[in-house]
Every structure is written in C-alpha cells, then in structure tokens.
Coordinates of C-alpha atoms in Angstrom, one line a residue:
Chain A
M8 CA -8.0 -23.0 10.8
E9 CA -7.2 -24.3 14.0
R10 CA -4.5 -23.7 16.7
L11 CA -3.0 -26.6 17.9
I12 CA -0.9 -27.3 21.2
V13 CA 1.9 -29.5 20.1
D14 CA 5.6 -30.8 21.6
A15 CA 8.3 -28.5 20.7
R16 CA 11.5 -30.4 19.1
P17 CA 13.7 -30.8 22.2
D18 CA 16.9 -29.4 20.5
F19 CA 14.6 -26.6 18.5
G20 CA 16.9 -24.0 19.5
K21 CA 20.2 -25.7 18.2
R22 CA 18.3 -26.5 14.7
L23 CA 16.9 -22.7 14.6
E24 CA 20.3 -21.5 15.3
S25 CA 22.0 -23.8 12.8
Q26 CA 19.5 -22.3 10.3
G27 CA 20.5 -18.9 11.0
L28 CA 17.9 -17.3 13.0
S29 CA 20.1 -16.6 16.1
F30 CA 17.5 -14.1 17.8
H31 CA 14.8 -17.0 18.1
G32 CA 14.4 -16.9 21.9
W33 CA 14.5 -12.9 22.1
D34 CA 11.2 -12.7 24.0
N35 CA 10.4 -16.5 22.9
Y36 CA 10.1 -14.9 19.5
W37 CA 9.9 -18.6 17.8
K38 CA 7.0 -20.7 19.2
E39 CA 6.6 -24.1 18.3
D40 CA 4.7 -25.5 21.3
A41 CA 1.7 -24.3 19.2
C42 CA 1.1 -24.0 15.7
Y43 CA -1.9 -23.3 13.2
S44 CA -3.4 -25.9 10.9
F45 CA -5.4 -24.7 7.5
T46 CA -7.2 -26.7 5.1
L47 CA -6.1 -26.7 1.6
E48 CA -9.5 -24.8 0.5
Q49 CA -8.2 -22.0 3.2
V50 CA -4.6 -21.8 1.8
E51 CA -5.7 -21.3 -1.5
E52 CA -8.6 -18.6 -0.4
I53 CA -5.4 -16.5 1.0
E54 CA -3.3 -17.5 -2.0
A55 CA -6.1 -15.9 -4.2
A56 CA -6.9 -12.9 -2.1
T57 CA -3.2 -12.1 -2.3
E58 CA -2.7 -12.0 -5.8
L59 CA -6.2 -10.0 -6.2
L60 CA -4.9 -7.6 -3.6
Y61 CA -1.7 -7.1 -5.3
H62 CA -3.2 -6.4 -8.5
M63 CA -5.8 -3.9 -6.5
C64 CA -2.4 -2.2 -5.3
I65 CA -0.8 -1.7 -8.5
A66 CA -4.2 0.0 -9.7
A67 CA -4.2 2.2 -6.7
M68 CA -0.5 3.0 -7.5
Q69 CA -1.4 4.4 -11.1
F70 CA -4.7 6.1 -10.0
A71 CA -2.3 8.0 -7.3
I72 CA 0.1 9.2 -9.9
D73 CA -2.3 9.8 -12.4
N74 CA -4.5 12.0 -9.7
N75 CA -1.4 14.1 -8.1
R76 CA -2.1 11.9 -5.1
L77 CA 1.6 11.3 -3.8
G78 CA 1.5 14.3 -1.6
Q79 CA -1.2 13.2 0.2
L80 CA 0.7 10.0 1.0
G81 CA 3.6 12.0 2.4
I82 CA 6.2 11.5 -0.5
P83 CA 8.2 14.6 -0.7
Q84 CA 7.5 16.5 -4.2
N85 CA 11.0 16.2 -5.7
F86 CA 10.6 12.2 -5.8
W87 CA 7.1 12.3 -7.7
G88 CA 9.0 12.0 -11.0
A89 CA 11.1 9.2 -10.3
I90 CA 8.3 7.3 -8.6
A91 CA 6.2 7.9 -12.0
E92 CA 8.9 6.9 -14.1
S93 CA 10.0 3.9 -12.2
F94 CA 6.6 2.6 -12.0
A95 CA 6.1 3.3 -15.8
Q96 CA 9.4 1.1 -16.4
N97 CA 8.0 -1.6 -14.2
E98 CA 11.4 -1.3 -12.2
F99 CA 12.5 -4.7 -10.6
S100 CA 10.8 -5.6 -7.4
L101 CA 11.6 -8.5 -5.4
Y102 CA 8.8 -9.2 -2.9
G103 CA 6.1 -8.0 -0.1
R104 CA 3.9 -9.2 2.1
F105 CA 0.6 -8.6 3.0
D106 CA -0.9 -8.7 6.6
L107 CA -4.1 -10.1 6.7
A108 CA -7.0 -10.7 9.2
Y109 CA -8.3 -14.4 8.7
D110 CA -10.5 -16.5 11.0
G111 CA -10.7 -19.5 8.3
V112 CA -14.3 -18.9 7.8
N113 CA -14.8 -15.1 6.4
P114 CA -12.9 -13.6 3.5
P115 CA -9.0 -12.4 4.4
K116 CA -9.0 -8.7 5.1
L117 CA -6.2 -6.5 4.5
L118 CA -4.8 -5.0 7.5
E119 CA -1.8 -3.4 5.7
Y120 CA 0.9 -4.3 3.2
N121 CA 4.5 -4.0 3.7
A122 CA 5.5 -3.5 0.5
D123 CA 9.1 -2.1 1.0
T124 CA 11.1 -3.6 3.8
P125 CA 9.1 -6.9 5.2
T126 CA 11.6 -9.0 7.5
S127 CA 10.5 -12.5 9.3
L128 CA 11.9 -13.9 5.8
L129 CA 14.3 -16.7 7.2
E130 CA 12.0 -17.8 9.6
S131 CA 9.1 -18.0 7.1
A132 CA 11.1 -19.6 3.8
V133 CA 13.5 -22.0 6.0
C134 CA 12.8 -22.3 9.7
Q135 CA 9.0 -23.2 9.5
W136 CA 9.4 -25.5 6.7
Y137 CA 12.4 -27.6 8.3
W138 CA 9.8 -27.5 11.4
M139 CA 7.1 -28.8 9.3
K140 CA 9.6 -31.8 7.8
D141 CA 10.4 -32.5 11.5
V142 CA 6.9 -32.4 13.0
Y143 CA 4.3 -33.0 10.3
R144 CA 6.4 -34.7 7.5
D145 CA 2.9 -36.3 6.0
Q146 CA 1.5 -32.7 5.7
D147 CA 2.2 -29.4 3.6
Q148 CA 2.9 -26.0 3.9
F149 CA 2.2 -23.2 2.1
N150 CA 5.5 -21.8 1.4
S151 CA 7.4 -21.5 -1.7
L152 CA 8.9 -18.4 -0.7
H153 CA 12.8 -19.8 -1.0
E154 CA 12.5 -20.9 -4.6
K155 CA 11.0 -17.7 -5.8
L156 CA 12.9 -15.6 -4.3
V157 CA 16.1 -17.2 -5.9
D158 CA 14.1 -17.5 -9.3
R159 CA 13.2 -13.9 -9.1
W160 CA 16.8 -12.8 -8.5
K161 CA 17.4 -14.3 -11.9
L162 CA 15.3 -11.9 -13.4
L163 CA 17.4 -9.1 -12.3
P164 CA 19.0 -7.5 -15.3
G165 CA 22.7 -7.5 -15.7
D166 CA 25.4 -9.3 -14.1
E167 CA 26.9 -6.8 -11.5
P168 CA 27.4 -7.7 -7.7
I169 CA 24.1 -7.1 -5.7
Y170 CA 24.6 -5.1 -2.5
V171 CA 22.5 -5.7 0.5
A172 CA 22.3 -3.0 3.1
S173 CA 20.9 -3.4 6.5
I174 CA 21.5 -1.0 9.4
S175 CA 24.3 -1.8 12.1
Q176 CA 23.6 -2.8 15.3
N177 CA 20.6 -4.9 14.7
E178 CA 20.4 -8.6 14.6
E179 CA 17.3 -9.2 13.2
D180 CA 18.0 -7.3 9.9
W181 CA 21.3 -8.6 9.9
V182 CA 19.8 -12.2 9.6
C183 CA 17.2 -10.7 7.2
A184 CA 20.0 -9.3 5.1
T185 CA 22.5 -12.4 5.1
Y186 CA 19.3 -14.8 4.0
V187 CA 18.7 -12.2 1.2
C188 CA 22.2 -12.6 0.2
E189 CA 22.0 -16.8 0.3
T190 CA 19.3 -16.3 -2.3
I191 CA 21.1 -13.9 -4.5
T192 CA 23.8 -16.1 -4.6
Q193 CA 21.5 -19.8 -5.1
A194 CA 20.5 -17.6 -8.3
G195 CA 24.0 -17.1 -9.5
R196 CA 24.7 -13.6 -8.7
T197 CA 27.3 -12.1 -6.5
A198 CA 25.9 -10.9 -3.2
K199 CA 27.6 -8.0 -0.8
H200 CA 26.7 -7.2 2.5
I201 CA 26.8 -3.5 3.4
Y202 CA 25.7 -1.6 6.4
I203 CA 23.5 1.1 5.2
E204 CA 25.8 3.7 7.0
D205 CA 28.7 2.8 5.1
I206 CA 27.4 3.6 1.7
G207 CA 29.3 6.4 0.2
W208 CA 28.4 9.0 -2.1
H209 CA 31.1 9.8 -5.0
S210 CA 30.6 13.0 -5.9
D211 CA 32.7 12.9 -9.1
A212 CA 31.1 9.7 -10.4
N213 CA 27.9 10.7 -9.4
Q214 CA 27.2 7.5 -7.6
F215 CA 26.7 5.5 -4.7
V216 CA 29.7 3.5 -3.5
D217 CA 30.9 0.7 -1.2
A218 CA 34.1 1.2 1.1
N219 CA 36.7 0.5 -1.4
G220 CA 35.2 3.2 -3.9
N221 CA 33.3 0.5 -6.2
A222 CA 30.3 1.8 -7.7
I223 CA 26.9 0.2 -6.0
V224 CA 24.8 -0.8 -9.3
N225 CA 22.0 -2.9 -7.7
L226 CA 21.2 -2.3 -3.8
F227 CA 18.7 -4.4 -2.1
K228 CA 18.2 -2.2 1.1
L229 CA 16.4 -3.2 4.3
Y230 CA 15.7 0.4 5.2
P231 CA 12.4 1.9 4.3
W232 CA 12.0 4.6 1.5
E233 CA 10.5 7.1 3.6
W234 CA 13.7 7.2 5.6
L235 CA 16.0 7.3 2.7
M236 CA 14.2 10.2 1.4
R237 CA 14.4 12.2 4.2
E238 CA 17.8 11.8 5.1
E239 CA 21.3 13.6 3.7
F240 CA 21.8 11.4 0.8
G241 CA 18.5 11.2 -0.3
Q242 CA 18.9 14.5 -2.5
Y243 CA 21.3 12.1 -4.5
I244 CA 19.1 9.1 -4.8
V245 CA 17.0 10.6 -8.7
Q246 CA 20.4 11.5 -9.9
S247 CA 22.3 8.3 -9.2
N248 CA 22.7 5.3 -11.2
T249 CA 21.9 3.0 -8.5
R250 CA 19.2 0.5 -9.0
F251 CA 17.5 0.1 -5.7
I252 CA 15.3 -2.8 -4.6
E253 CA 12.7 -2.5 -3.9
P254 CA 12.5 0.3 -6.3
I255 CA 11.2 3.6 -5.6
W256 CA 7.8 3.3 -7.0
K257 CA 7.1 1.0 -4.0
S258 CA 7.2 3.8 -1.6
V259 CA 3.9 4.5 -2.4
L260 CA 2.4 0.6 -2.0
S261 CA 4.2 0.7 1.6
C262 CA 2.4 3.8 2.7
K263 CA -0.6 3.5 4.7
G264 CA -2.3 5.8 2.8
L265 CA -2.8 3.4 0.2
L266 CA -5.5 1.7 2.2
A267 CA -7.4 4.8 2.0
I268 CA -7.1 5.2 -1.7
L269 CA -8.1 1.0 -2.3
W270 CA -11.0 1.7 -0.1
E271 CA -11.9 4.7 -2.5
L272 CA -11.5 2.8 -5.8
Y273 CA -13.1 -0.8 -4.1
P274 CA -15.7 0.3 -1.6
G275 CA -17.0 -2.5 -0.1
H276 CA -14.5 -5.1 -1.4
P277 CA -14.7 -8.3 0.9
N278 CA -10.9 -8.3 1.0
L279 CA -10.5 -4.6 2.2
L280 CA -11.5 -2.9 5.5
A281 CA -13.1 0.4 5.2
A282 CA -10.0 3.5 5.4
Y283 CA -10.2 7.2 5.1
F284 CA -7.8 10.1 5.2
E285 CA -10.2 12.0 7.4
P286 CA -11.2 11.3 11.1
G287 CA -14.6 11.3 12.3
R288 CA -16.0 8.7 9.8
L289 CA -15.8 5.5 11.6
D290 CA -17.0 5.0 15.5
A291 CA -14.7 1.9 15.8
Y292 CA -11.0 2.2 14.0
A293 CA -7.8 1.7 14.2
K294 CA -5.6 4.7 13.8
K295 CA -2.5 4.4 12.0
P296 CA 0.4 6.4 11.1
L297 CA 1.0 6.9 7.1
Y298 CA 4.5 5.6 7.8
S299 CA 5.2 3.1 10.7
R300 CA 6.7 -0.3 11.4
E301 CA 5.8 -3.1 13.3
G302 CA 2.4 -1.6 15.0
A303 CA 4.2 1.3 16.3
N304 CA 2.1 4.4 17.2
V305 CA -1.1 2.3 16.1
E306 CA -4.2 3.1 18.1
L307 CA -7.3 1.1 18.5
I308 CA -10.4 3.0 19.4
N309 CA -13.6 2.1 20.0
N310 CA -16.6 4.8 20.5
G311 CA -14.1 7.1 21.7
K312 CA -12.3 4.8 23.9
V313 CA -8.7 3.8 23.3
I314 CA -8.8 -0.1 23.8
A315 CA -5.2 -0.5 22.8
R316 CA -2.1 1.6 21.5
D317 CA 1.3 0.8 20.7
D318 CA 4.0 3.8 21.6
G319 CA 6.9 4.8 18.8
P320 CA 8.5 7.4 16.9
Y321 CA 6.1 7.8 14.0
G322 CA 3.3 9.8 12.9
A323 CA 4.8 13.0 11.7
E324 CA 3.5 12.4 8.3
G325 CA 0.0 12.2 9.3
F326 CA -2.4 9.2 9.7
I327 CA -5.4 7.2 8.1
Y328 CA -8.5 5.9 10.2
Q329 CA -9.1 1.9 9.5
A330 CA -12.1 0.3 10.4
L331 CA -11.2 -1.8 13.4
C332 CA -11.4 -5.3 12.6
T333 CA -11.6 -7.8 15.3
L334 CA -8.9 -10.4 15.1
P335 CA -9.9 -13.8 15.4
S336 CA -9.1 -15.3 19.0
F337 CA -7.5 -18.5 19.3
D338 CA -6.6 -19.6 22.8
N339 CA -6.9 -15.8 23.6
R340 CA -4.3 -15.2 21.1
Y341 CA -4.7 -12.8 17.9
P342 CA -2.8 -14.2 14.8
V343 CA -2.2 -12.1 12.0
I344 CA -1.4 -13.8 8.6
G345 CA 1.6 -12.6 6.6
S346 CA 1.0 -13.4 3.2
W347 CA 4.2 -13.1 1.0
I348 CA 4.3 -12.3 -2.7
V349 CA 7.3 -12.4 -5.1
G350 CA 7.2 -10.5 -8.1
N351 CA 3.5 -10.8 -8.4
E352 CA 2.8 -14.6 -7.3
S353 CA 1.7 -15.4 -3.8
A354 CA 4.4 -17.3 -2.3
G355 CA 3.5 -18.5 1.1
M356 CA 2.6 -17.1 4.7
C357 CA 3.6 -16.7 8.1
I358 CA 1.7 -16.5 11.2
R359 CA 2.5 -14.0 14.0
E360 CA 0.6 -14.2 17.5
D361 CA 0.3 -12.0 20.2
V362 CA -1.5 -11.6 23.4
S363 CA -2.5 -8.2 22.3
P364 CA -4.8 -7.2 18.9
I365 CA -1.7 -5.2 17.6
T366 CA 1.2 -7.4 16.3
T367 CA 4.3 -5.8 17.3
N368 CA 8.0 -6.7 17.1
M369 CA 7.5 -8.8 20.4
S370 CA 4.7 -11.0 18.8
N371 CA 5.4 -14.6 18.4
F372 CA 6.3 -16.6 15.3
V373 CA 4.1 -19.6 15.0
P374 CA 4.6 -22.2 12.3
H375 CA 1.9 -23.6 10.3
F376 CA 0.6 -26.6 8.1
F377 CA -2.1 -27.4 5.9
K378 CA -3.8 -30.9 5.9
V379 CA -3.1 -33.0 2.7
Chain B
M327 CA 22.0 12.3 14.6
K328 CA 25.1 10.8 13.2
S329 CA 27.0 13.4 11.3
S330 CA 28.4 12.9 8.1
K331 CA 32.2 13.1 7.5
Y332 CA 34.4 13.6 4.6
V333 CA 36.9 11.1 4.1
P334 CA 39.9 10.4 1.7
L335 CA 38.6 7.7 -1.2
L336 CA 41.0 4.8 -0.1
V337 CA 41.4 5.3 3.7
I338 CA 37.9 3.7 3.8
G339 CA 39.2 0.6 2.3
S340 CA 42.9 0.4 3.0
V341 CA 43.5 1.9 6.3
I342 CA 44.8 -1.2 7.7
A343 CA 47.4 -1.7 4.9
L344 CA 48.7 1.9 5.1
T345 CA 49.0 2.1 9.1
G346 CA 50.3 -1.4 9.2
C347 CA 53.6 0.2 7.8
E348 CA 53.3 3.9 9.3
P349 CA 50.9 4.0 12.2
D350 CA 51.0 7.6 13.1
Q351 CA 51.0 8.7 9.3
E352 CA 47.6 8.9 7.3
R353 CA 48.9 9.7 3.5
E354 CA 46.3 11.2 1.2
V355 CA 45.3 8.4 -1.6
K356 CA 44.2 9.7 -4.5
Q357 CA 42.8 8.7 -7.9
Q358 CA 42.2 10.3 -11.0
T359 CA 39.7 10.0 -13.6
Y360 CA 40.5 11.0 -17.5
N361 CA 38.1 12.0 -20.3
S362 CA 39.9 9.7 -22.7
L363 CA 42.7 7.0 -22.8
N364 CA 45.0 9.7 -24.2
D365 CA 44.4 11.9 -21.4
C366 CA 45.3 9.3 -18.7
K367 CA 48.3 8.0 -21.0
Q368 CA 50.1 11.4 -20.3
D369 CA 50.2 10.3 -16.4
W370 CA 50.4 6.7 -16.4
S371 CA 51.3 3.8 -18.8
E372 CA 48.8 2.5 -20.4
D373 CA 48.6 -0.8 -18.9
Q374 CA 47.8 1.6 -15.6
C375 CA 44.7 3.1 -17.5
T376 CA 41.3 1.1 -16.8
P377 CA 38.3 1.8 -18.4
N378 CA 35.6 3.5 -15.8
S379 CA 33.0 0.6 -16.7
T380 CA 32.2 1.1 -12.8
F381 CA 31.0 4.4 -13.0
T382 CA 28.2 4.2 -15.4
S383 CA 27.6 8.1 -15.4
A384 CA 31.1 8.1 -16.8
S385 CA 31.2 5.6 -19.3
G386 CA 33.9 6.3 -22.1
T387 CA 36.3 7.4 -19.2
Y388 CA 39.1 5.7 -18.1
I389 CA 40.8 5.6 -14.4
G390 CA 44.4 5.4 -13.1
P391 CA 45.2 3.5 -10.0
R392 CA 44.6 4.5 -6.8
Y393 CA 47.9 5.8 -5.4
Y394 CA 49.7 7.9 -2.8
W395 CA 53.1 9.7 -3.1
D396 CA 56.0 8.3 -1.0
R397 CA 58.3 11.4 -0.5
G398 CA 61.0 9.0 0.5
I399 CA 61.5 7.4 -2.6
N400 CA 59.9 10.5 -5.1
R401 CA 57.2 8.1 -6.4
P402 CA 53.8 7.2 -6.4
I403 CA 52.7 3.8 -4.7
A404 CA 49.6 2.0 -6.5
I405 CA 47.4 0.4 -3.9
A406 CA 45.2 -2.8 -5.0
N407 CA 41.7 -3.3 -3.5
D408 CA 43.3 -5.8 -1.2
G409 CA 45.3 -3.2 0.4
T410 CA 48.9 -4.4 -1.5
R411 CA 50.9 -1.8 -2.5
T412 CA 53.2 -1.5 -5.5
Q413 CA 56.1 0.9 -6.4
L414 CA 55.2 2.6 -10.0
S415 CA 58.3 3.6 -12.0
N416 CA 56.8 4.1 -15.2
S417 CA 54.1 6.7 -14.7
H418 CA 54.3 10.6 -15.4
I419 CA 52.2 11.7 -12.4
T420 CA 53.9 14.3 -10.2
S421 CA 53.7 14.9 -6.4
E422 CA 52.0 18.5 -7.1
Y423 CA 49.2 16.7 -9.1
E424 CA 46.0 18.9 -8.2
G425 CA 43.8 17.7 -11.1
T426 CA 43.1 19.8 -14.1
G427 CA 40.7 20.6 -16.5
R428 CA 41.3 17.2 -18.5
S429 CA 40.5 15.4 -15.7
F430 CA 39.1 15.5 -12.0
T431 CA 40.1 13.9 -8.8
A432 CA 37.9 10.6 -7.6
G433 CA 39.0 11.3 -4.0
S434 CA 35.8 12.7 -2.4
V435 CA 33.6 9.8 -1.0
R436 CA 31.3 10.9 1.8
T437 CA 29.6 8.5 4.0
G438 CA 27.0 8.4 6.7
G439 CA 24.2 10.4 4.6
F440 CA 22.2 7.1 5.3
G441 CA 21.3 5.3 8.6
A442 CA 20.7 8.5 10.8
T443 CA 16.7 7.9 11.0
A444 CA 17.1 4.2 12.5
E445 CA 18.1 5.1 15.9
G446 CA 18.3 1.7 17.1
F447 CA 14.8 0.8 15.3
S448 CA 14.6 -1.9 12.7
G449 CA 14.8 -0.9 8.8
G450 CA 12.2 -4.0 8.6
G451 CA 8.7 -4.2 9.3

C-alpha cells in the first residue's frame, strides 16, 4: 500500500460533473493529485476480511436478538418485534460499508460498519473507476460496486416502483440518491425519487404514500433508522405495508454498540478492536456515540487526555469505548478504507483521508488502483 | 422542528391544475374507497371503479375516481394523476357525500412526519 503523488487530469472537474459528482470541489472533497496503490494480495486480504466481518455481524445480530440486547443498543422497545421478524425473514438488504484501518501490512481492523445509509456511492462506483481508466488504464481497481448494485436490485421481489428518499436541501444526499435511482433503472425496475419530508401517511389505507397518493410499496431511504423510529411517522412503520431498504434489521448493525457485541463474541479477533459499553476498561480509546455519522461527537483519548475530537449533535443514546487504533500515516494523511458489501458479497473499496485521525464529512476522497 | 400538517389528498399532487383555473379557491378534493365493486357502483359507473391494488392493506377493495364537486354545473369533476380534469355525467355521487359505513373517505394524507431530525445534517454517512 502506497500513497502516490500524481498529476490531476486537467479537466477533472468537468469530467466529474458530467458523471454527476456536482460537489467534488467542496473543500476539495475529490482529490486526485494523490492516489493509493495496492497489491493484489492486499486487495484480496481486504475482500476476505470484509466478507468475514459481514458474517460475524450477522452472528452478532442473532446474538443481540436472542439475548434481548436491543435495548442496550438504544433501539426503542416497540421496534424489537419487527426487527426480529425482519431478520428472521431475511428481508431484502442492498448494501453497506465497512470502515477499516489498514496499513498494507497488518490485518484490516474494523473501525465501524455503516450498514444503513452509507454514501460516497457515486464516487466509489463510477468516478474513481473512470479516473483509473484515464490515469492507470493498464492497472485494475477493487471495484465491482456498480454491477453488483444493479444485480442486487434484480433480486428485489415484485415489480412495483422503488421510491428513493433523501432529505431536501442536501446536495450530497441528492447525488447519492440519484445514483441509486440509476442502478434501479438499469436493473429494469422503475425508480422514483421523493424527499423524505414529502412522504405522506394515508391513515385510511394504512400506507405510506407519495405526493399523488400512490402507495409506496418499496422505499429505499437515505435516512437513518434511528431517526425514522423517533420521528412522528415512526409510529406507523411497523403497521405499514412498505418494504424499507435498508430493512429495519439493519438498524441493529448500524449501531456502534455492535462493535462491543462483536468483541464479546470474538475477543482477540485480528480484524476487531477491543470495544466495550462500559468506560474505564481501556487507557487509550475512541469514545463513540451509539449513533453518529461522519465522525461527529467522536473523541480520541489517550491516558485521560483528549487528543482529537469532532463536535456534533449525537450521543443521547449512549456511547461505546473502542480501543484506540492509530491510523497509518501516509504523507501525514490518515486514510480509512471504506469496503463495500452488496448483499453478502464484497464489492470494492474507497478511500477517505484526512489530516486528522478522525474521518469526517470534510475528509478527502482519494482514488486507488492495484497493480496487475 | 418541522410541524406536520393535514392536507387534502389531492391538493398535494394537483394544486397546479386546480389553481390554474381558479387561483383563489381551493376545492375540497375527495376519493372514496369501497369494500366491494357493488358498493362502488352505487356511487359511480363500473368503468369508474378501480381495484384498490395499490393499497395492499386493503386488497379486494375498490376506489372511485379522485374528484371535486363543481357547484356551477352541479356535477363531480374527476382529476387524473397528471392534473387533467374530466366532467363526470354518469355518476350517482352527490355533493353532500360524507362517507358512510359502507365506505370511507380516502382524503386524509399527512406529510412532514419524517425529516425533522436532519436539521441540515446528511442522512448518509
């Protein structure tokens, strides 16, 4: 694994915009004057670890249900039954992203699993692929994300339209949602975008509906379960006939409390970091809210001293304490591997790097390739 | 926090079509759901009754057209999903229809019940 300094394509901004990545220039989000290279063996190590971690997460999920641990994960009790049923039925799931610390030498370590609403999808599946075709056309990339997403949609039962919901007034989410629509369309299904605020509840039909009163049978929502459950319409979720994607059982996997349960089940596993619900068991640790996004409210603490922190609105549901993993530094940058999984198959990776050891929504997206 | 609001069913989707003709008047748009085709045919002609296949919780039921009552001509006006309107001359619906025990109004849709938590933050991560 190396970080290389390379020439950016002279017209890269125009190319990215033509691919739909309208916000590439915000805080220099897309960064292609550097890239990461890997060997095939390293890519295969990440791929194998990703699929192994997924199966471990599924086992942890079953353990949490069987041992009445959902409350400890901050999940309201009125959803426990629906979660157990959804999981037992193996309700359709599209994708997820494991965030891994990796230096090319030691085994990848799971930092967290974004099982519910991972973004960076367009840039991972499309933009970095075309970058590689332009810059390293004789090399390869760990990236089958687009094909796997399209194939996965083909497995969704029924033929009703698939609504894709994102919040209004957020371009990053809109871009991601639009790309999801594209994958749905390429799978031969009808996709309809809807803002999450515009979803209606039809009290007589007992159904979520769109602005025209049409029933929403399938709803891909780029909106986290912990928010849906606690908002006004959360009370209707269980009784509705809407199929949510990601399904409600993914709400358990997207909780960072899962990291503590994984450590409980697999202590000492080479792809895990020690993690606990209780404070005081680690000297150097990351304090993470059970639910947070993009590094918000994460604190890194070493021997009682805060060495990094990121503010935010999260933490009401509690925290977990994960052993501090010093990210590898390449040219004074800290990369985090985002390893995608579609269904239960590893599907490629992306890299976000930052000058801070906490990866946030301000971190740069840096493309990669591996040598053939 | 965003407050939720009650809105008549079709105003959400058809406000442009409605206000194009009478910009200062918002009409009450209705749609009825029936327990059977026979029930539906008491208010509408058979070709105006549609199996209620979209609402899977109400399978086997029928819905009439979406409509509002035009007091000028004393007839219901049907509204298609694209907002186009058609005068209905072969219905039995009346202007006083309130919905009875054999059917219920489908006119209550609320929005704004999702989305309040985001407050500018991305829903993704």
